Amino acid sequence: MRWAAFSCLLVPVVLVVYGTSFGGAAVATLGLLAVTAACRVLLRHSERTAARVRAQEPLAPVGRRRHSRGGAGMRRTCRGSDPASPHD
């Protein structure tokens, strides 16, 4: 959120330096503040929702974790090719 506050202060200054009126810079500042506030609200909401979902998930037993069946040692081979083919 520090970068958002920094940009909300920096953008109007840059606009005024490059010739935009104070009124135009003020409108841009209000727009940036509104977008920043909406993004912050949505981010907090998604964080709370994710935390709630994580809290409701049952913990997996220690010996049985969620992994795919094909581990790192599995080899992919061409189906239908002769086992003694030079492509292996």
XYZ file of N, CA, C and O in Angstrom:
352
model
N 0.826 -1.195 0.000
C 0.000 0.000 0.000
C 0.869 1.259 0.000
O 0.390 2.321 -0.334
N 2.126 1.113 0.368
C 2.986 2.294 0.349
C 3.188 2.803 -1.071
O 3.232 4.005 -1.293
N 3.331 1.865 -2.018
C 3.513 2.285 -3.410
C 2.253 2.960 -3.928
O 2.337 3.900 -4.734
N 1.102 2.505 -3.501
C -0.147 3.131 -3.941
C -0.235 4.563 -3.420
O -0.599 5.478 -4.165
N 0.116 4.756 -2.161
C 0.090 6.110 -1.598
C 1.121 6.992 -2.290
O 0.859 8.169 -2.598
N 2.288 6.433 -2.564
C 3.336 7.180 -3.257
C 2.866 7.618 -4.647
O 3.048 8.767 -5.039
N 2.244 6.693 -5.376
C 1.794 7.050 -6.722
C 0.643 8.052 -6.675
O 0.537 8.919 -7.550
N -0.212 7.945 -5.660
C -1.314 8.906 -5.542
C -0.799 10.316 -5.264
O -1.458 11.301 -5.586
N 0.380 10.407 -4.671
C 0.985 11.723 -4.446
C 1.852 12.169 -5.616
O 1.918 13.349 -5.936
N 2.520 11.222 -6.256
C 3.458 11.561 -7.317
C 2.766 11.950 -8.622
O 3.185 12.902 -9.290
N 1.720 11.235 -8.981
C 1.061 11.470 -10.270
C 0.528 12.899 -10.385
O 0.776 13.557 -11.403
N -0.162 13.446 -9.405
C -0.632 14.837 -9.550
C 0.524 15.845 -9.662
O 0.428 16.816 -10.420
N 1.609 15.597 -8.936
C 2.759 16.502 -9.023
C 3.324 16.490 -10.439
O 3.612 17.539 -11.023
N 3.480 15.300 -10.999
C 3.997 15.185 -12.364
C 3.037 15.840 -13.352
O 3.467 16.522 -14.290
N 1.750 15.652 -13.162
C 0.773 16.260 -14.067
C 0.861 17.782 -14.036
O 0.803 18.446 -15.081
N 0.992 18.357 -12.855
C 1.082 19.826 -12.737
C 2.392 20.311 -13.352
O 2.418 21.334 -14.050
N 3.492 19.579 -13.113
C 4.784 19.985 -13.675
C 4.726 19.988 -15.198
O 5.291 20.864 -15.850
N 4.040 19.031 -15.784
C 3.958 18.947 -17.242
C 2.801 19.739 -17.843
O 2.458 19.552 -18.995
N 2.183 20.611 -17.074
C 1.255 21.562 -17.652
C -0.224 21.308 -17.433
O -1.057 22.067 -17.907
N -0.594 20.261 -16.740
C -2.008 20.023 -16.464
C -2.466 21.002 -15.383
O -1.706 21.373 -14.491
N -3.709 21.419 -15.454
C -4.241 22.356 -14.459
C -4.349 21.674 -13.099
O -4.343 20.450 -12.984
N -4.455 22.493 -12.079
C -4.611 21.951 -10.724
C -5.916 21.174 -10.599
O -5.985 20.158 -9.901
N -6.941 21.648 -11.265
C -8.227 20.951 -11.235
C -8.130 19.572 -11.876
O -8.652 18.580 -11.353
N -7.447 19.496 -13.015
C -7.255 18.204 -13.677
C -6.429 17.252 -12.826
O -6.711 16.047 -12.749
N -5.405 17.786 -12.182
C -4.582 16.969 -11.298
C -5.385 16.492 -10.083
O -5.221 15.358 -9.623
N -6.268 17.356 -9.585
C -7.096 16.975 -8.439
C -8.069 15.865 -8.826
O -8.277 14.919 -8.052
N -8.655 15.961 -10.019
C -9.569 14.911 -10.488
C -8.817 13.595 -10.662
O -9.309 12.528 -10.277
N -7.599 13.662 -11.224
C -6.784 12.458 -11.375
C -6.445 11.854 -10.015
O -6.467 10.630 -9.841
N -6.153 12.710 -9.046
C -5.848 12.229 -7.690
C -7.051 11.536 -7.078
O -6.921 10.467 -6.468
N -8.224 12.125 -7.230
C -9.430 11.503 -6.688
C -9.713 10.160 -7.362
O -10.109 9.196 -6.702
N -9.497 10.098 -8.663
C -9.686 8.840 -9.374
C -8.711 7.776 -8.902
O -9.089 6.621 -8.690
N -7.433 8.137 -8.744
C -6.442 7.188 -8.237
C -6.778 6.731 -6.815
O -6.626 5.548 -6.489
N -7.216 7.645 -6.000
C -7.590 7.276 -4.624
C -8.773 6.307 -4.619
O -8.792 5.353 -3.831
N -9.740 6.546 -5.494
C -10.904 5.657 -5.558
C -10.506 4.266 -6.027
O -10.931 3.253 -5.440
N -9.676 4.190 -7.057
C -9.230 2.879 -7.562
C -8.389 2.168 -6.513
O -8.532 0.965 -6.284
N -7.504 2.897 -5.855
C -6.649 2.303 -4.819
C -7.489 1.767 -3.668
O -7.245 0.662 -3.170
N -8.483 2.527 -3.252
C -9.342 2.078 -2.151
C -10.139 0.839 -2.554
O -10.264 -0.111 -1.765
N -10.658 0.818 -3.774
C -11.413 -0.350 -4.234
C -10.515 -1.583 -4.309
O -10.920 -2.681 -3.891
N -9.303 -1.415 -4.813
C -8.373 -2.551 -4.888
C -8.017 -3.058 -3.500
O -7.904 -4.265 -3.273
N -7.849 -2.149 -2.563
C -7.517 -2.560 -1.196
C -8.667 -3.346 -0.565
O -8.460 -4.365 0.086
N -9.885 -2.879 -0.781
C -11.053 -3.586 -0.247
C -11.163 -4.981 -0.858
O -11.392 -5.968 -0.147
N -10.981 -5.077 -2.179
C -11.061 -6.383 -2.839
C -9.943 -7.315 -2.387
O -10.163 -8.518 -2.196
N -8.745 -6.785 -2.185
C -7.627 -7.603 -1.723
C -7.888 -8.132 -0.323
O -7.678 -9.319 -0.043
N -8.345 -7.281 0.566
C -8.661 -7.728 1.939
C -9.753 -8.790 1.928
O -9.688 -9.772 2.659
N -10.761 -8.588 1.096
C -11.858 -9.550 1.014
C -11.355 -10.911 0.531
O -11.705 -11.947 1.098
N -10.503 -10.907 -0.494
C -9.995 -12.184 -1.002
C -9.071 -12.852 -0.003
O -9.061 -14.077 0.119
N -8.291 -12.073 0.747
C -7.425 -12.658 1.777
C -8.259 -13.305 2.878
O -7.945 -14.401 3.345
N -9.306 -12.634 3.294
C -10.165 -13.200 4.340
C -10.874 -14.457 3.860
O -11.000 -15.432 4.597
N -11.347 -14.426 2.613
C -12.020 -15.594 2.054
C -11.063 -16.768 1.954
O -11.415 -17.898 2.304
N -9.852 -16.523 1.494
C -8.863 -17.603 1.382
C -8.506 -18.163 2.754
O -8.363 -19.384 2.921
N -8.380 -17.308 3.750
C -8.072 -17.772 5.099
C -9.223 -18.609 5.658
O -9.006 -19.631 6.320
N -10.448 -18.198 5.368
C -11.615 -18.939 5.835
C -11.674 -20.321 5.178
O -11.958 -21.317 5.827
N -11.393 -20.378 3.880
C -11.415 -21.655 3.158
C -10.316 -22.565 3.683
O -10.528 -23.751 3.899
N -9.112 -22.012 3.909
C -8.007 -22.811 4.449
C -8.340 -23.354 5.832
O -7.971 -24.462 6.170
N -9.030 -22.569 6.637
C -9.375 -22.999 7.989
C -10.420 -24.108 7.964
O -10.463 -24.944 8.868
N -11.264 -24.159 6.939
C -12.314 -25.167 6.871
C -11.845 -26.472 6.239
O -12.500 -27.486 6.391
N -10.704 -26.462 5.522
C -10.218 -27.682 4.884
C -9.715 -28.658 5.934
O -8.994 -28.263 6.839
N -10.090 -29.927 5.795
C -9.542 -30.908 6.730
C -8.066 -31.130 6.421
O -7.636 -31.087 5.269
N -7.282 -31.353 7.466
C -5.863 -31.597 7.281
C -5.643 -33.001 6.745
O -6.282 -33.950 7.173
N -4.726 -33.127 5.796
C -4.400 -34.434 5.226
C -3.590 -35.227 6.248
O -2.768 -34.665 6.966
N -3.814 -36.539 6.343
C -3.017 -37.348 7.259
C -1.535 -37.246 6.898
O -1.169 -37.046 5.738
N -0.696 -37.427 7.889
C 0.737 -37.234 7.695
C 1.287 -38.180 6.648
O 2.088 -37.801 5.811
N 0.867 -39.423 6.646
C 1.410 -40.404 5.717
C 0.845 -40.308 4.321
O 1.412 -40.845 3.383
N -0.254 -39.631 4.140
C -0.908 -39.573 2.827
C -1.051 -38.123 2.399
O -2.014 -37.466 2.709
N -0.097 -37.651 1.676
C -0.147 -36.281 1.177
C -0.711 -36.273 -0.237
O -0.726 -37.284 -0.911
N -1.128 -35.124 -0.690
C -1.696 -34.998 -2.037
C -0.571 -34.844 -3.055
O 0.038 -33.792 -3.170
N -0.305 -35.890 -3.769
C 0.684 -35.855 -4.844
C 0.072 -36.528 -6.055
O -0.816 -37.366 -5.955
N 0.613 -36.211 -7.195
C 0.149 -36.898 -8.384
C 0.735 -38.299 -8.400
O 1.734 -38.581 -7.755
N 0.127 -39.168 -9.151
C 0.604 -40.544 -9.201
C 1.943 -40.660 -9.906
O 2.733 -41.510 -9.594
N 2.185 -39.838 -10.879
C 3.447 -39.895 -11.608
C 4.491 -39.072 -10.895
O 4.438 -37.859 -10.876
N 5.452 -39.706 -10.288
C 6.488 -38.999 -9.561
C 7.609 -38.562 -10.479
O 7.556 -38.699 -11.695
N 8.673 -38.057 -9.888
C 9.801 -37.563 -10.666
C 10.529 -38.710 -11.356
O 11.179 -38.527 -12.367
N 10.427 -39.933 -10.833
C 11.129 -41.055 -11.414
C 10.397 -41.701 -12.578
O 10.932 -42.594 -13.228
N 9.186 -41.278 -12.858
C 8.422 -41.865 -13.952
C 9.004 -41.396 -15.280
O 9.341 -40.233 -15.440
N 9.105 -42.341 -16.241
C 9.603 -41.998 -17.571
C 8.454 -42.019 -18.553
O 7.600 -42.892 -18.497
N 8.461 -41.091 -19.462
C 7.462 -41.087 -20.524
C 8.049 -41.823 -21.719
O 9.169 -41.543 -22.133
N 7.295 -42.734 -22.254
C 7.742 -43.461 -23.437
C 6.708 -43.298 -24.525
O 5.555 -42.969 -24.260
N 7.126 -43.554 -25.738
C 6.212 -43.493 -26.870
C 5.327 -44.722 -26.843
O 5.819 -45.853 -26.768
N 4.051 -44.537 -26.915
C 3.151 -45.668 -26.968
C 3.159 -46.233 -28.373
O 3.197 -45.490 -29.343
N 3.144 -47.501 -28.488
C 3.073 -48.116 -29.783
C 4.427 -48.293 -30.464
O 4.519 -48.853 -31.518
N 5.475 -47.792 -29.889
C 6.778 -48.002 -30.494
C 7.353 -49.313 -29.979
O 7.074 -49.751 -28.878
N 8.166 -49.902 -30.764
C 8.807 -51.165 -30.403
C 9.764 -50.913 -29.242
O 10.517 -49.953 -29.269
N 9.770 -51.772 -28.185
C 10.648 -51.544 -27.044
C 12.120 -51.517 -27.428
O 12.932 -50.902 -26.766
N 12.491 -52.179 -28.516
C 13.889 -52.215 -28.914
C 14.203 -51.168 -29.991
O 15.223 -51.267 -30.659
N 13.337 -50.200 -30.166
C 13.553 -49.219 -31.221
C 14.698 -48.288 -30.834
O 14.975 -48.063 -29.664
N 15.385 -47.725 -31.838
C 16.529 -46.847 -31.533
C 16.115 -45.490 -30.956
O 16.945 -44.709 -30.569
N 14.823 -45.206 -30.849
C 14.375 -43.922 -30.336
C 14.433 -43.853 -28.825
O 14.297 -42.791 -28.260
N 14.620 -44.934 -28.141
C 14.624 -44.943 -26.670
C 15.884 -44.389 -26.133
O 16.900 -44.382 -26.158
